Amino acid sequence: GIQVEQSPPDLILQEGANSTLRCNFSDSVNNLQWFHQNPWGQLINLFYIPSGTKQNGRLSATTVATERYSLLYISSSQTTDSGVYFCAVGGAGNNRKLIWGLGTSLAVNP
Amino acid sequence: DTGVSQNPRHKITKRGQNVTFRCDPISEHNRLYWYRQTLGQGPEFLTYFQNEAQLEKSRLLSDRFSAERPKGSFSTLEIQRTEQGDSAMYLCASSFPLLEQFFGPGTRLTVL
């Protein structure tokens, strides 16, 4: 099955810094989502981005499907950005399930 | 759009007891998914419904686990004879018509 690798596993930033999170996947996908999991466990949708580039405020994401990777950019980080960021992919065809990476744990210090 | 809801939010039970969780998807979504997440891991797929039909089940879903979606709306996940290894966050998601999945707040199960 599809393998998903996220890097770095842990990241510590000072408030105001920028960061890039990476997601590599091992096969063609028809779904790729980025999530932020808050301390209470809620998964918050950031981007649905099987290909291309999207931006939402201080966050942006790019997926290069042909090279099997996606990047999540966080600019001007805030303490509220802390938490775990997950990349999840869905394989091509009728398979609807999401395969998840282990996440990047981000701590933003004031 | 009130989002995906799950009940209960927390459940503490003793080993050997049966538990049932409920998921109410976003109203117009016909696809519903269950995942399980243990500490330090990403969620793992358990099962998937399209309307009332259960189309895929993971090998993680042992004989003690059963999921239903009888009218194509809400879904229940039952665990029989719970074991300590069943302790986890159980997450429900829904989607339609795009593939993008939206998640509920989860049910955190602790088996003593």
Coordinates of C-alpha atoms in Angstrom, one line a residue:
Chain A
G1 CA 0.0 0.0 0.0
I2 CA 0.9 3.7 -0.1
Q3 CA 3.5 4.9 2.3
V4 CA 3.4 8.4 3.7
E5 CA 6.5 10.1 5.3
Q6 CA 6.4 13.4 7.0
S7 CA 9.4 15.6 8.0
P8 CA 10.6 16.9 10.3
P9 CA 9.0 14.9 13.1
D10 CA 9.4 17.7 15.5
L11 CA 9.8 21.5 15.1
I12 CA 10.3 24.3 17.6
L13 CA 9.9 27.9 16.4
Q14 CA 9.9 31.3 17.9
E15 CA 6.8 33.3 17.3
G16 CA 7.0 35.1 13.9
A17 CA 9.3 32.6 12.2
N18 CA 8.4 30.8 9.0
S19 CA 8.5 27.0 8.4
T20 CA 8.1 24.3 5.8
L21 CA 6.6 20.9 6.4
R22 CA 7.1 18.1 3.9
C23 CA 5.0 15.1 3.0
N24 CA 6.4 12.4 0.7
F25 CA 4.1 9.6 -0.7
S26 CA 5.0 6.4 -2.5
D27 CA 2.3 6.1 -5.2
S28 CA -0.2 8.1 -7.3
V29 CA -2.9 9.7 -5.2
N30 CA -6.3 11.2 -5.9
N31 CA -6.7 12.8 -2.5
L32 CA -4.2 14.7 -0.4
Q33 CA -5.2 16.6 2.8
W34 CA -3.3 18.6 5.4
F35 CA -4.8 18.7 8.9
H36 CA -3.9 20.4 12.1
Q37 CA -4.7 18.4 15.2
N38 CA -5.3 20.6 18.3
P39 CA -4.5 19.5 21.9
W40 CA -8.0 18.1 22.3
G41 CA -7.6 15.8 19.4
Q42 CA -9.8 17.6 16.9
L43 CA -8.6 17.4 13.3
I44 CA -9.0 20.7 11.5
N45 CA -9.0 20.7 7.7
L46 CA -6.3 23.0 6.3
F47 CA -6.1 22.0 2.7
Y48 CA -7.5 19.6 0.2
I49 CA -4.8 19.6 -2.4
P50 CA -4.2 16.5 -4.6
S51 CA -2.3 18.8 -6.9
G52 CA -1.4 22.5 -7.4
T53 CA -1.0 25.3 -5.0
K54 CA -3.4 26.9 -2.5
Q55 CA -3.2 29.7 0.0
N56 CA -5.3 30.5 3.1
G57 CA -4.0 33.4 5.1
R58 CA -0.6 32.7 6.6
L59 CA -0.8 29.1 5.3
S60 CA -0.1 27.8 1.9
A61 CA 0.4 24.4 0.4
T62 CA 1.8 22.9 -2.8
T63 CA 1.5 19.4 -4.1
V64 CA 3.7 18.2 -7.0
A65 CA 1.9 14.9 -7.8
T66 CA 4.3 13.8 -10.5
E67 CA 7.2 13.9 -7.9
R68 CA 5.0 12.6 -5.1
Y69 CA 5.4 15.2 -2.5
S70 CA 3.5 18.1 -0.8
L71 CA 4.7 21.0 1.2
L72 CA 2.9 23.1 3.8
Y73 CA 4.2 26.6 4.5
I74 CA 3.5 28.4 7.7
S75 CA 4.5 32.1 7.7
S76 CA 4.7 34.5 10.7
S77 CA 4.0 31.6 13.1
Q78 CA 1.8 32.2 16.2
T79 CA 1.6 30.3 19.4
T80 CA -1.9 29.1 18.3
D81 CA -0.2 27.2 15.4
S82 CA 1.2 24.7 17.9
G83 CA 0.0 21.2 17.6
V84 CA 0.5 18.2 15.2
Y85 CA 0.2 18.6 11.5
F86 CA -0.8 15.6 9.5
C87 CA -0.6 14.8 5.8
A88 CA -3.1 12.1 4.6
V89 CA -3.4 10.7 1.1
G90 CA -6.0 8.6 -0.7
G91 CA -4.9 6.2 -3.5
A92 CA -6.1 6.3 -7.1
G93 CA -9.2 4.3 -8.0
N94 CA -12.2 3.6 -5.9
N95 CA -10.3 3.2 -2.6
R96 CA -11.6 6.1 -0.4
K97 CA -9.6 5.5 2.7
L98 CA -6.9 8.0 3.9
I99 CA -3.4 6.8 4.6
W100 CA -1.7 9.0 7.2
G101 CA 1.8 10.0 8.0
L102 CA 3.1 10.2 11.6
G103 CA 2.8 13.9 11.7
T104 CA 5.0 16.9 12.5
S105 CA 4.7 18.1 16.1
L106 CA 5.1 21.9 16.1
A107 CA 5.7 24.1 19.1
V108 CA 5.7 27.9 18.7
N109 CA 7.2 29.7 21.6
P110 CA 6.3 33.3 22.5
Chain B
D1 CA -23.8 22.7 8.2
T2 CA -23.3 21.7 11.8
G3 CA -20.3 19.5 11.2
V4 CA -19.7 15.9 12.1
S5 CA -20.7 15.1 15.7
Q6 CA -19.7 12.1 17.8
N7 CA -21.0 10.8 21.1
P8 CA -19.9 10.2 23.7
R9 CA -16.8 12.3 23.7
H10 CA -15.2 10.2 26.4
K11 CA -15.9 6.6 27.5
I12 CA -14.2 4.8 30.4
T13 CA -15.0 1.1 30.6
K14 CA -13.7 -2.1 32.3
R15 CA -12.1 -4.8 30.3
G16 CA -14.7 -7.3 28.9
Q17 CA -17.5 -4.8 28.7
N18 CA -19.2 -3.8 25.4
V19 CA -19.2 -0.2 24.2
T20 CA -21.0 1.6 21.4
F21 CA -20.1 4.9 19.8
R22 CA -22.3 7.1 17.5
C23 CA -21.4 9.3 14.6
D24 CA -23.7 11.8 12.9
P25 CA -22.1 13.0 9.6
I26 CA -22.7 16.3 7.8
S27 CA -26.2 16.0 6.6
E28 CA -25.7 15.9 2.8
H29 CA -22.6 13.6 3.0
N30 CA -23.3 10.0 1.8
R31 CA -19.8 8.7 2.6
L32 CA -18.9 7.9 6.2
Y33 CA -15.5 6.7 7.6
W34 CA -14.2 5.4 10.9
Y35 CA -10.6 5.7 12.0
R36 CA -8.7 4.8 15.2
Q37 CA -5.8 6.8 16.6
T38 CA -3.4 5.8 19.3
L39 CA -1.0 8.1 21.1
G40 CA 1.8 9.4 18.9
Q41 CA 0.5 7.8 15.7
G42 CA -1.6 9.0 12.8
P43 CA -5.1 7.8 12.4
E44 CA -5.6 4.3 11.0
F45 CA -8.6 3.4 8.7
L46 CA -11.2 1.0 10.1
T47 CA -14.2 1.0 7.8
Y48 CA -16.1 3.0 5.1
F49 CA -19.8 3.3 4.2
Q50 CA -21.4 4.7 1.1
N51 CA -25.0 5.3 2.1
E52 CA -25.9 2.2 4.1
A53 CA -23.5 -0.1 2.4
Q54 CA -20.3 -1.0 4.2
L55 CA -17.8 -1.0 1.2
E56 CA -14.5 -1.6 2.9
K57 CA -13.2 -3.0 6.3
S58 CA -9.6 -2.9 7.5
R59 CA -8.0 -6.0 8.9
L60 CA -7.7 -4.0 12.1
L61 CA -11.5 -4.5 12.5
S62 CA -11.5 -7.8 14.3
D63 CA -14.5 -9.9 15.0
R64 CA -15.1 -7.9 18.2
F65 CA -15.8 -4.8 16.2
S66 CA -18.9 -4.1 14.2
A67 CA -20.1 -1.0 12.4
E68 CA -23.5 -0.2 11.0
R69 CA -25.2 2.6 9.1
P70 CA -28.8 1.3 8.9
K71 CA -30.5 4.2 7.2
G72 CA -27.6 5.8 5.5
S73 CA -27.5 8.6 8.0
F74 CA -25.8 8.1 11.4
S75 CA -23.4 5.3 12.1
T76 CA -22.6 3.2 15.2
L77 CA -19.4 1.4 16.0
E78 CA -19.6 -1.3 18.6
I79 CA -16.7 -3.0 20.4
Q80 CA -17.5 -6.3 22.2
R81 CA -15.5 -7.7 25.1
T82 CA -13.2 -4.7 25.2
E83 CA -9.5 -5.2 25.8
Q84 CA -6.9 -2.7 27.1
G85 CA -5.4 -2.5 23.6
D86 CA -8.7 -1.0 22.4
S87 CA -7.9 2.2 24.3
A88 CA -7.6 4.9 21.6
M89 CA -9.4 7.9 20.0
Y90 CA -12.1 6.7 17.6
L91 CA -12.6 9.3 14.8
C92 CA -15.5 9.6 12.4
A93 CA -15.4 11.5 9.1
S94 CA -17.7 12.2 6.2
S95 CA -17.4 13.4 2.6
F96 CA -19.4 14.1 -0.5
P97 CA -19.2 14.9 -3.4
L98 CA -15.5 15.6 -3.3
L99 CA -13.1 13.2 -1.7
E100 CA -12.2 15.7 1.1
Q101 CA -13.0 14.2 4.5
F102 CA -14.3 16.2 7.4
F103 CA -13.7 14.9 10.9
G104 CA -15.7 14.9 14.1
P105 CA -14.2 15.6 17.6
G106 CA -13.6 11.9 18.3
T107 CA -14.5 9.6 21.1
R108 CA -11.7 8.8 23.5
L109 CA -12.0 5.3 24.9
T110 CA -10.1 4.1 28.0
V111 CA -10.3 0.5 28.9
L112 CA -9.3 -0.3 32.5

